[in-house]
Short mmCIF file of C-alpha atoms in Angstrom, two decimals:
data_model
loop_
_atom_site.label_atom_id
_atom_site.label_comp_id
_atom_site.label_asym_id
_atom_site.label_seq_id
_atom_site.Cartn_x
_atom_site.Cartn_y
_atom_site.Cartn_z
CA MET S 405 -0.01 -0.01 0.03
CA THR S 406 1.22 3.52 -0.87
CA ILE S 407 -0.34 6.61 0.65
CA SER S 408 0.21 10.01 -0.73
CA TYR S 409 -0.99 12.10 2.18
CA ALA S 410 -1.84 11.16 5.82
CA ILE S 411 -2.18 12.61 9.20
CA LEU S 412 -0.66 11.06 12.38
CA PHE S 413 -2.10 11.92 15.89
CA ASP S 414 -0.71 11.50 19.26
CA MET S 415 -3.26 10.28 21.84
CA ASP S 416 -2.65 11.62 25.37
CA GLY S 417 -3.06 15.32 25.58
CA THR S 418 -4.01 15.58 21.87
CA LEU S 419 -7.13 13.59 21.37
CA LEU S 420 -7.90 12.64 25.10
CA GLN S 421 -7.91 14.73 28.18
CA THR S 422 -5.68 12.26 29.79
CA GLU S 423 -4.81 14.06 33.05
CA LYS S 424 -8.35 13.24 34.39
CA LEU S 425 -7.57 9.53 33.77
CA SER S 426 -3.87 9.11 34.40
CA THR S 427 -3.59 10.66 37.87
CA PRO S 428 -6.14 8.37 39.57
CA ALA S 429 -4.77 5.36 37.54
CA PHE S 430 -1.28 5.96 38.77
CA GLN S 431 -2.46 6.65 42.32
CA ARG S 432 -4.43 3.36 42.44
CA THR S 433 -1.39 1.62 40.95
CA PHE S 434 1.03 2.88 43.61
CA ALA S 435 -1.31 1.96 46.37
CA GLN S 436 -1.62 -1.54 44.99
CA LEU S 437 2.17 -1.95 44.61
CA ARG S 438 2.48 -0.97 48.25
CA GLU S 439 -0.23 -3.37 49.30
CA LYS S 440 1.60 -6.19 47.48
CA LYS S 441 4.94 -5.20 49.20
CA LEU S 442 6.52 -4.49 45.79
CA TRP S 443 7.19 -0.84 46.47
CA GLU S 444 7.73 1.20 49.56
CA GLY S 445 8.07 4.76 48.13
CA PRO S 446 5.45 7.36 48.13
CA THR S 447 2.97 8.09 45.28
CA PRO S 448 4.46 10.80 43.06
CA ASN S 449 2.66 14.08 43.11
CA GLU S 450 0.20 15.18 40.37
CA SER S 451 2.85 17.36 38.58
CA GLU S 452 5.26 14.39 38.42
CA LEU S 453 2.52 12.11 37.11
CA VAL S 454 1.44 14.48 34.41
CA ASN S 455 5.09 15.06 33.35
CA VAL S 456 5.52 11.41 32.29
CA LEU S 457 2.57 11.41 29.83
CA GLY S 458 3.75 10.87 26.39
CA MET S 459 6.72 8.70 27.43
CA THR S 460 7.11 5.05 26.64
CA ILE S 461 6.16 2.67 29.46
CA GLU S 462 9.88 1.93 30.04
CA GLN S 463 10.61 5.67 30.42
CA VAL S 464 7.61 6.14 32.74
CA TRP S 465 8.87 3.49 35.20
CA ASN S 466 12.50 4.70 34.89
CA THR S 467 11.16 7.99 36.13
CA LEU S 468 8.57 7.00 38.71
CA LEU S 469 10.04 3.77 39.94
CA PRO S 470 13.80 4.37 40.03
CA GLY S 471 15.74 1.29 40.94
CA ALA S 472 12.73 -1.02 40.89
CA GLY S 473 13.25 -4.64 40.02
CA GLU S 474 11.75 -6.51 37.06
CA GLU S 475 8.98 -8.01 39.21
CA THR S 476 7.89 -4.57 40.40
CA ARG S 477 7.90 -3.12 36.90
CA LYS S 478 5.90 -5.99 35.43
CA ALA S 479 3.32 -5.72 38.16
CA ALA S 480 3.24 -1.94 37.64
CA ASP S 481 2.63 -2.47 33.87
CA HIS S 482 -0.27 -4.93 34.55
CA LEU S 483 -1.95 -2.86 37.31
CA LEU S 484 -1.70 0.49 35.52
CA LEU S 485 -3.29 -0.90 32.38
CA GLN S 486 -6.03 -2.57 34.30
CA ASN S 487 -6.75 0.76 36.18
CA GLU S 488 -6.63 2.81 33.01
CA ILE S 489 -9.06 0.55 31.13
CA ARG S 490 -11.42 0.47 34.08
CA LEU S 491 -11.35 4.32 34.34
CA ILE S 492 -11.81 4.69 30.58
CA GLN S 493 -14.97 2.48 30.76
CA GLU S 494 -16.12 4.58 33.69
CA ARG S 495 -15.84 7.68 31.50
CA VAL S 496 -13.84 9.71 34.05
CA THR S 497 -12.53 11.72 31.13
CA GLU S 498 -13.48 12.75 27.69
CA LEU S 499 -12.06 13.76 24.24
CA TYR S 500 -11.01 17.38 23.78
CA PRO S 501 -13.80 19.53 22.26
CA GLY S 502 -14.04 19.18 18.49
CA VAL S 503 -12.02 15.95 18.29
CA LYS S 504 -14.61 13.57 17.07
CA GLU S 505 -16.25 16.04 14.64
CA THR S 506 -12.85 16.94 13.19
CA LEU S 507 -11.70 13.32 12.77
CA GLN S 508 -14.94 12.53 11.07
CA HIS S 509 -14.61 15.54 8.77
CA LEU S 510 -11.06 14.50 7.74
CA HIS S 511 -12.11 10.83 7.31
CA GLU S 512 -14.98 11.81 5.00
CA LYS S 513 -12.54 13.81 2.94
CA GLY S 514 -10.69 10.57 2.29
CA ILE S 515 -7.63 11.45 4.30
CA PRO S 516 -5.95 8.31 5.94
CA LEU S 517 -5.64 9.00 9.69
CA PHE S 518 -3.37 7.12 12.10
CA VAL S 519 -2.78 7.13 15.88
CA ALA S 520 0.96 7.27 16.73
CA SER S 521 1.24 6.91 20.49
CA ASN S 522 3.87 5.78 23.06
CA GLY S 523 1.07 4.13 25.04
CA GLN S 524 0.33 0.47 25.55
CA GLU S 525 -1.61 -1.25 22.76
CA GLU S 526 -4.62 -2.33 24.84
CA TYR S 527 -4.91 1.21 26.29
CA ILE S 528 -5.07 2.80 22.79
CA GLU S 529 -7.60 0.11 21.64
CA ALA S 530 -9.77 0.76 24.82
CA ILE S 531 -9.88 4.58 24.18
CA CYS S 532 -10.72 4.20 20.47
CA ASN S 533 -13.46 1.60 21.27
CA GLU S 534 -14.95 3.53 24.11
CA TYR S 535 -15.22 6.73 22.22
CA GLU S 536 -16.04 5.07 18.87
CA LEU S 537 -12.98 6.45 17.05
CA LYS S 538 -11.83 3.23 15.32
CA PRO S 539 -13.85 3.87 12.16
CA PHE S 540 -11.90 7.08 11.42
CA PHE S 541 -8.40 5.51 11.66
CA THR S 542 -6.61 3.38 9.09
CA ASP S 543 -4.40 1.88 11.90
CA LEU S 544 -3.43 2.41 15.48
CA TYR S 545 0.33 2.46 16.08
CA SER S 546 1.70 2.29 19.64
CA ALA S 547 4.90 1.67 21.33
CA GLY S 548 3.26 -1.14 23.26
CA ARG S 549 2.28 -2.82 20.02
CA PHE S 550 5.56 -2.62 18.32
CA GLN S 551 7.97 -2.25 21.24
CA THR S 552 9.59 0.79 19.83
CA ARG S 553 11.94 2.74 22.07
CA SER S 554 11.03 6.25 20.99
CA LYS S 555 8.27 8.21 19.14
CA ASN S 556 10.87 8.77 16.32
CA ASP S 557 11.12 5.09 15.73
CA LEU S 558 7.40 4.51 15.82
CA VAL S 559 6.64 7.26 13.32
CA ALA S 560 9.50 6.02 11.03
CA LYS S 561 8.03 2.44 11.16
CA LEU S 562 4.49 3.74 10.35
CA LEU S 563 5.65 5.81 7.35
CA ARG S 564 7.76 2.80 6.14
CA ASP S 565 5.00 0.16 6.62
CA TYR S 566 2.37 2.22 4.68
CA GLN S 567 4.82 3.87 2.25
CA ILE S 568 3.46 7.29 3.10
CA LYS S 569 4.85 10.07 0.85
CA GLN S 570 3.66 13.12 2.72
CA ALA S 571 2.27 13.31 6.38
CA VAL S 572 1.46 15.64 9.15
CA MET S 573 2.30 14.90 12.82
CA VAL S 574 -0.08 16.31 15.38
CA GLY S 575 0.78 16.23 19.14
CA ASP S 576 1.28 18.10 22.32
CA ARG S 577 4.77 17.10 23.43
CA HIS S 578 8.23 17.85 22.34
CA SER S 579 8.60 14.23 21.42
CA ASP S 580 5.82 14.61 18.90
CA VAL S 581 7.40 17.62 17.25
CA GLU S 582 10.77 15.88 17.24
CA ALA S 583 9.34 12.64 15.76
CA GLY S 584 7.75 14.68 12.98
CA THR S 585 10.78 16.87 12.10
CA THR S 586 13.15 13.87 12.33
CA ASN S 587 11.07 12.07 9.85
CA GLY S 588 10.57 15.05 7.51
CA LEU S 589 6.92 15.74 8.38
CA PHE S 590 4.95 18.99 8.74
CA THR S 591 4.21 19.33 12.56
CA ILE S 592 1.33 20.82 14.34
CA GLY S 593 1.69 21.41 18.12
CA CYS S 594 -1.37 21.31 20.37
CA ASP S 595 -1.14 23.93 23.02
CA PHE S 596 -4.09 22.59 25.01
CA GLY S 597 -2.46 19.42 26.24
CA PHE S 598 0.50 18.91 28.59
CA ALA S 599 3.12 21.03 26.83
CA THR S 600 5.22 23.25 28.98
CA GLU S 601 6.28 26.68 27.89
CA GLY S 602 8.61 26.46 24.93
CA GLU S 603 8.10 22.73 24.54
CA LEU S 604 6.36 23.15 21.19
CA ASP S 605 9.02 25.34 19.77
CA GLY S 606 9.98 24.08 16.34
CA ALA S 607 6.53 23.04 15.39
CA ASP S 608 5.38 24.40 11.98
CA ARG S 609 2.07 25.47 13.49
CA ILE S 610 0.65 25.67 16.93
CA ILE S 611 -3.05 25.41 17.70
CA ALA S 612 -4.99 26.26 20.90
CA ASP S 613 -8.19 24.35 20.02
CA PHE S 614 -8.40 21.02 18.17
CA SER S 615 -10.98 22.23 15.74
CA GLU S 616 -8.42 24.77 14.36
CA LEU S 617 -6.44 21.83 12.86
CA VAL S 618 -8.31 21.84 9.60
CA HIS S 619 -7.17 25.47 8.87
CA HIS S 620 -3.53 24.77 9.23
CA LEU S 621 -3.00 21.56 7.30
CA PRO S 622 -0.60 21.93 4.44
CA PRO S 623 -2.03 21.08 0.93
CA PRO S 624 -1.01 17.81 -0.59
CA GLU S 625 2.14 18.01 -2.66
CA ALA S 626 2.10 16.98 -6.38
CA GLN S 627 3.47 13.41 -6.50
#
């Protein structure tokens, strides 16, 4: 398959208001780890928890469980995923305003859309199922699915697998901008997610509302 033009979306902080989900999921996970005698440290504060959003799961535990053994990390993986899926199904959070309508509009225009996330595969699937987003996406790429070590590698694999000639990367973290620019893509930074001041520097465009996206997409290049 060859695709002439596509749009790649980060998930956390771009499509989903993840902070409403991630903080209680991490808090439950740390409490459960202590109950199981697998971790003695305190639960990180909310700022520390939000700061790891967008990282691969390996990077998350390197930051939040420094020095933890393999048993603790595997238990943390399993517990966090369980807690996240349960909270998704409880609808503790929601998509950002305009997300579903914008994705539907782009899909109806015939533009192939992809998720490119550092999250776990089951987590991304659960979000897309719960919020009925799967019909809009050609495929869901995640670090958990392909065991990629960085967003750069994940995006490179996606572009290679689908032989995409031109693409736009949309996300809210520096890793999204870097993954786009490293792979030669037009980048759109979302300044309504978790980006800190200056984090989206280098993006080709920055939007403050998801529905603005359609007004900043570059036109398809002549192939």
